[in-house]
Amino acid sequence: MNELDWKQPALIGGVIAGVLSGIPGISLANCCFCAWLLVGGAIAAKMLINRTPRPIKSGEGAQVGAMAGLIAAGVYLVISIPLIILAVGERFQQAFYDQMSAWSNNPELQEMMRKAIEQSANQTPAQRLVTSLPVLIVSAVVFVGFSTLGGLLGVALFEKRRDQPPPPQYPPGYPQNYPPNYPPNYPPQYPPQSGGSGGSGGDQGGWPQG
Amino acid sequence: MNVTRRRNAMIVYAALMALSILWASLILAAPWLMAERHFLASAVIYKGFSAVCHQAPERSFYFHGRPMGVCSRCASIYAGFIIGLLLYPFLRDLRDDRFPPRWILIGAAVPTVIDFAGGVLGLFANTFLSRALTGVLFGAVAAFYVTPGLVSALNDIIAGFAKPKADC
């Protein structure tokens, strides 16, 4: 992994996933199995595949996906914190409380939810931030997990070089631009096609006889 | 080397299994805690899962009279993933860190995509059964890609730590 150029793929995949996950409305696609995180991880894996001459291993896809997830979590926090302070997205919060009340049919819970809605409406920006922090942290952890999954699946889907043999490894300084079929008659045909009789060795050949 | 790879594979497998069971337990815990009147804990879990699922009650399985933490399709994918993990050691070598052929993954995703797209586009109404069957299939197959990927990642990470530095 160290010799791979993973920084740019992870950065681009992470920023795409983080921005799309942070914008209210567009982020709703994450309700479909954290779709933006899977997409971000897969983009990072695809970019890593495109810029690497050798086949990318599944583990490298997981690693670049995890890095993209970390970046996505950071971008998500940077976008979400001002939105929380400005109380953008309160409508979604209220919808959640309403849904919880409806599931329960319990007057005690409904009263609790009503109080929660009132409290969240009257909270100062700092209070809103503090109460949202645990959910943000849990979301960031989930982001890394799903983005790792996206990186893994990205390699599974986009890496097409797995069945090809790896390129030959030459020692440093070894010339690699020989013309085709150089040197001539290499590798040698065995047993020799002409000249020198095979001697007494049968199929195993033998010393040339004078 | 072989012992290390086997140990790495066992660590990844055990960790994945533990995490998957914990995740599934939380999905069941949300409605159970609500039924037991532990409202705050239940609300935290429901809110946590709202980041990864729409949680529409009409599309969710119910447990203790309340919808589970995630919808029926997501719950089926997670259940399928656990089934896939249980089957994994019988069908593949745990140390093998290569992916199976990609057409298996694509083939397993196609029914889920058709079922989802058909519902969204209004071509047909998907059912609890169709969502559950397609989700379990995709989740089970996904386990055969996630496990070797994480085994490979752990092998790489440990090999990276073990590699002597060139300038030493």
XYZ file of N, CA, C and O in Angstrom, chain A residues 31-97:
268
model
N -30.090 6.858 3.189
C -31.097 5.962 3.772
C -31.168 4.654 2.997
O -31.780 3.700 3.451
N -30.579 4.622 1.816
C -30.544 3.398 1.025
C -29.162 2.767 1.209
O -28.281 2.921 0.369
N -28.966 2.129 2.351
C -27.749 1.384 2.645
C -26.507 2.272 2.530
O -25.479 1.845 2.007
N -26.599 3.487 3.050
C -25.473 4.428 3.051
C -24.886 4.573 1.644
O -23.674 4.453 1.431
N -25.772 4.860 0.684
C -25.374 4.819 -0.729
C -24.203 5.742 -1.044
O -23.291 5.346 -1.776
N -24.199 6.962 -0.502
C -23.119 7.890 -0.850
C -21.772 7.388 -0.353
O -20.748 7.628 -0.993
N -21.760 6.703 0.783
C -20.496 6.186 1.296
C -19.999 5.031 0.452
O -18.793 4.924 0.163
N -20.922 4.169 0.028
C -20.528 3.068 -0.853
C -19.964 3.636 -2.163
O -18.950 3.169 -2.674
N -20.643 4.674 -2.687
C -20.197 5.299 -3.934
C -18.811 5.940 -3.736
O -17.908 5.768 -4.573
N -18.631 6.664 -2.639
C -17.339 7.316 -2.370
C -16.205 6.301 -2.281
O -15.131 6.499 -2.868
N -16.429 5.206 -1.558
C -15.404 4.157 -1.440
C -15.108 3.527 -2.784
O -13.944 3.260 -3.128
N -16.167 3.297 -3.571
C -15.978 2.667 -4.887
C -15.235 3.609 -5.835
O -14.391 3.162 -6.622
N -15.524 4.918 -5.754
C -14.809 5.893 -6.600
C -13.314 5.884 -6.239
O -12.445 5.880 -7.125
N -13.027 5.864 -4.949
C -11.617 5.846 -4.521
C -10.919 4.596 -5.052
O -9.789 4.666 -5.565
N -11.609 3.457 -4.963
C -11.012 2.200 -5.444
C -10.801 2.254 -6.957
O -9.747 1.848 -7.460
N -11.769 2.772 -7.680
C -11.668 2.851 -9.145
C -10.507 3.767 -9.560
O -9.741 3.440 -10.478
N -10.374 4.886 -8.857
C -9.272 5.804 -9.190
C -7.920 5.151 -8.884
O -6.962 5.303 -9.656
N -7.861 4.413 -7.785
C -6.607 3.728 -7.436
C -6.261 2.680 -8.501
O -5.097 2.539 -8.890
N -7.278 1.989 -8.981
C -7.058 0.980 -10.030
C -6.529 1.652 -11.297
O -5.583 1.172 -11.916
N -7.140 2.779 -11.660
C -6.778 3.448 -12.913
C -5.345 3.973 -12.909
O -4.714 4.048 -13.943
N -4.852 4.352 -11.736
C -3.533 4.984 -11.713
C -2.430 4.041 -11.238
O -1.328 4.489 -10.935
N -2.727 2.758 -11.136
C -1.723 1.797 -10.684
C -1.478 0.763 -11.783
O -2.436 0.169 -12.276
N -0.207 0.541 -12.178
C 0.039 -0.379 -13.288
C -0.198 -1.846 -12.947
O -0.446 -2.643 -13.829
N -0.132 -2.190 -11.690
C -0.323 -3.604 -11.330
C -1.736 -3.814 -10.780
O -2.405 -2.839 -10.399
N -2.200 -5.070 -10.728
C -3.539 -5.306 -10.173
C -3.620 -4.880 -8.707
O -2.684 -5.098 -7.940
N -4.733 -4.281 -8.350
C -4.949 -3.848 -6.963
C -5.536 -5.015 -6.178
O -6.468 -5.676 -6.628
N -4.966 -5.251 -4.990
C -5.465 -6.342 -4.148
C -6.713 -5.881 -3.402
O -6.921 -4.683 -3.192
N -7.513 -6.872 -2.993
C -8.762 -6.548 -2.305
C -8.507 -5.734 -1.035
O -9.241 -4.798 -0.719
N -7.424 -6.090 -0.330
C -7.113 -5.376 0.909
C -6.760 -3.919 0.665
O -7.053 -3.044 1.487
N -6.121 -3.657 -0.472
C -5.783 -2.265 -0.790
C -7.051 -1.471 -1.084
O -7.130 -0.284 -0.765
N -8.045 -2.136 -1.682
C -9.345 -1.487 -1.886
C -9.988 -1.141 -0.550
O -10.547 -0.046 -0.372
N -9.890 -2.072 0.407
C -10.459 -1.815 1.733
C -9.752 -0.641 2.401
O -10.389 0.222 3.023
N -8.428 -0.599 2.250
C -7.681 0.469 2.908
C -7.987 1.839 2.308
O -8.196 2.809 3.035
N -8.033 1.912 0.969
C -8.321 3.213 0.358
C -9.773 3.610 0.653
O -10.071 4.800 0.850
N -10.664 2.624 0.739
C -12.056 2.906 1.109
C -12.151 3.451 2.526
O -12.890 4.403 2.791
N -11.378 2.842 3.437
C -11.391 3.309 4.831
C -10.851 4.731 4.936
O -11.394 5.567 5.673
N -9.792 5.009 4.158
C -9.249 6.373 4.191
C -10.254 7.366 3.614
O -10.423 8.471 4.146
N -10.914 6.980 2.547
C -11.953 7.843 1.969
C -13.066 8.067 2.997
O -13.604 9.174 3.117
N -13.398 7.010 3.761
C -14.430 7.133 4.791
C -14.024 8.093 5.886
O -14.843 8.884 6.376
N -12.745 8.044 6.289
C -12.258 8.981 7.314
C -12.373 10.423 6.817
O -12.818 11.315 7.546
N -11.976 10.626 5.558
C -12.061 11.979 4.987
C -13.534 12.399 4.875
O -13.892 13.538 5.196
N -14.384 11.451 4.437
C -15.819 11.757 4.312
C -16.405 12.146 5.670
O -17.211 13.085 5.760
N -15.974 11.428 6.719
C -16.482 11.739 8.057
C -16.066 13.153 8.466
O -16.867 13.909 9.031
N -14.823 13.506 8.158
C -14.353 14.854 8.472
C -15.128 15.922 7.719
O -15.569 16.921 8.305
N -15.329 15.695 6.423
C -16.072 16.674 5.602
C -17.513 16.779 6.105
O -18.081 17.876 6.203
N -18.082 15.611 6.446
C -19.465 15.585 6.945
C -19.589 16.414 8.231
O -20.536 17.193 8.395
N -18.606 16.245 9.118
C -18.644 17.013 10.375
C -18.521 18.509 10.088
O -19.241 19.325 10.671
N -17.624 18.864 9.173
C -17.411 20.283 8.843
C -18.701 20.896 8.269
O -19.038 22.045 8.567
N -19.426 20.129 7.458
C -20.666 20.659 6.870
C -21.799 20.641 7.904
O -22.600 21.577 7.985
N -21.850 19.572 8.706
C -23.003 19.380 9.600
C -23.001 20.351 10.771
O -24.070 20.816 11.185
N -21.819 20.644 11.309
C -21.784 21.469 12.527
C -22.411 22.850 12.294
O -23.284 23.264 13.071
N -22.051 23.564 11.215
C -22.746 24.851 10.989
C -24.253 24.672 10.759
O -25.041 25.509 11.221
N -24.627 23.589 10.083
C -26.053 23.371 9.828
C -26.805 23.126 11.136
O -27.941 23.581 11.310
N -26.151 22.419 12.062
C -26.781 22.169 13.369
C -26.908 23.479 14.132
O -27.948 23.785 14.723
N -25.828 24.269 14.097
C -25.848 25.544 14.830
C -26.943 26.460 14.272
O -27.655 27.134 15.020
N -27.094 26.439 12.953
C -28.109 27.295 12.317
C -29.505 26.650 12.322
O -30.435 27.203 11.750
N -29.582 25.464 12.919
C -30.867 24.742 13.048
C -31.469 24.396 11.691
O -32.680 24.275 11.557
N -30.614 24.206 10.688
C -31.109 23.701 9.402
C -31.329 22.200 9.583
O -30.516 21.521 10.181
N -32.447 21.690 9.106
C -32.728 20.261 9.244
C -33.545 19.937 10.483
O -33.721 18.775 10.819
N -34.048 20.958 11.186
C -34.917 20.711 12.349
C -36.185 19.964 11.940
O -36.752 19.203 12.715
N -36.610 20.192 10.690
C -37.814 19.536 10.180
C -37.642 18.003 10.216
O -38.534 17.274 10.603
N -36.420 17.551 9.818
C -36.150 16.103 9.815
C -36.156 15.568 11.246
O -36.636 14.480 11.519
N -35.616 16.379 12.165
C -35.578 15.979 13.580
C -37.008 15.815 14.108
O -37.320 14.842 14.774
N -37.859 16.780 13.782
C -39.238 16.724 14.264
C -39.965 15.523 13.663
O -40.727 14.850 14.348
N -39.681 15.249 12.384
C -40.312 14.090 11.732
C -39.908 12.811 12.451
O -40.724 11.898 12.627
N -38.635 12.747 12.896
C -38.167 11.557 13.598
C -38.918 11.384 14.921
O -39.381 10.294 15.255
N -39.067 12.486 15.677
C -39.775 12.409 16.959
C -41.238 12.005 16.733
O -41.793 11.196 17.495
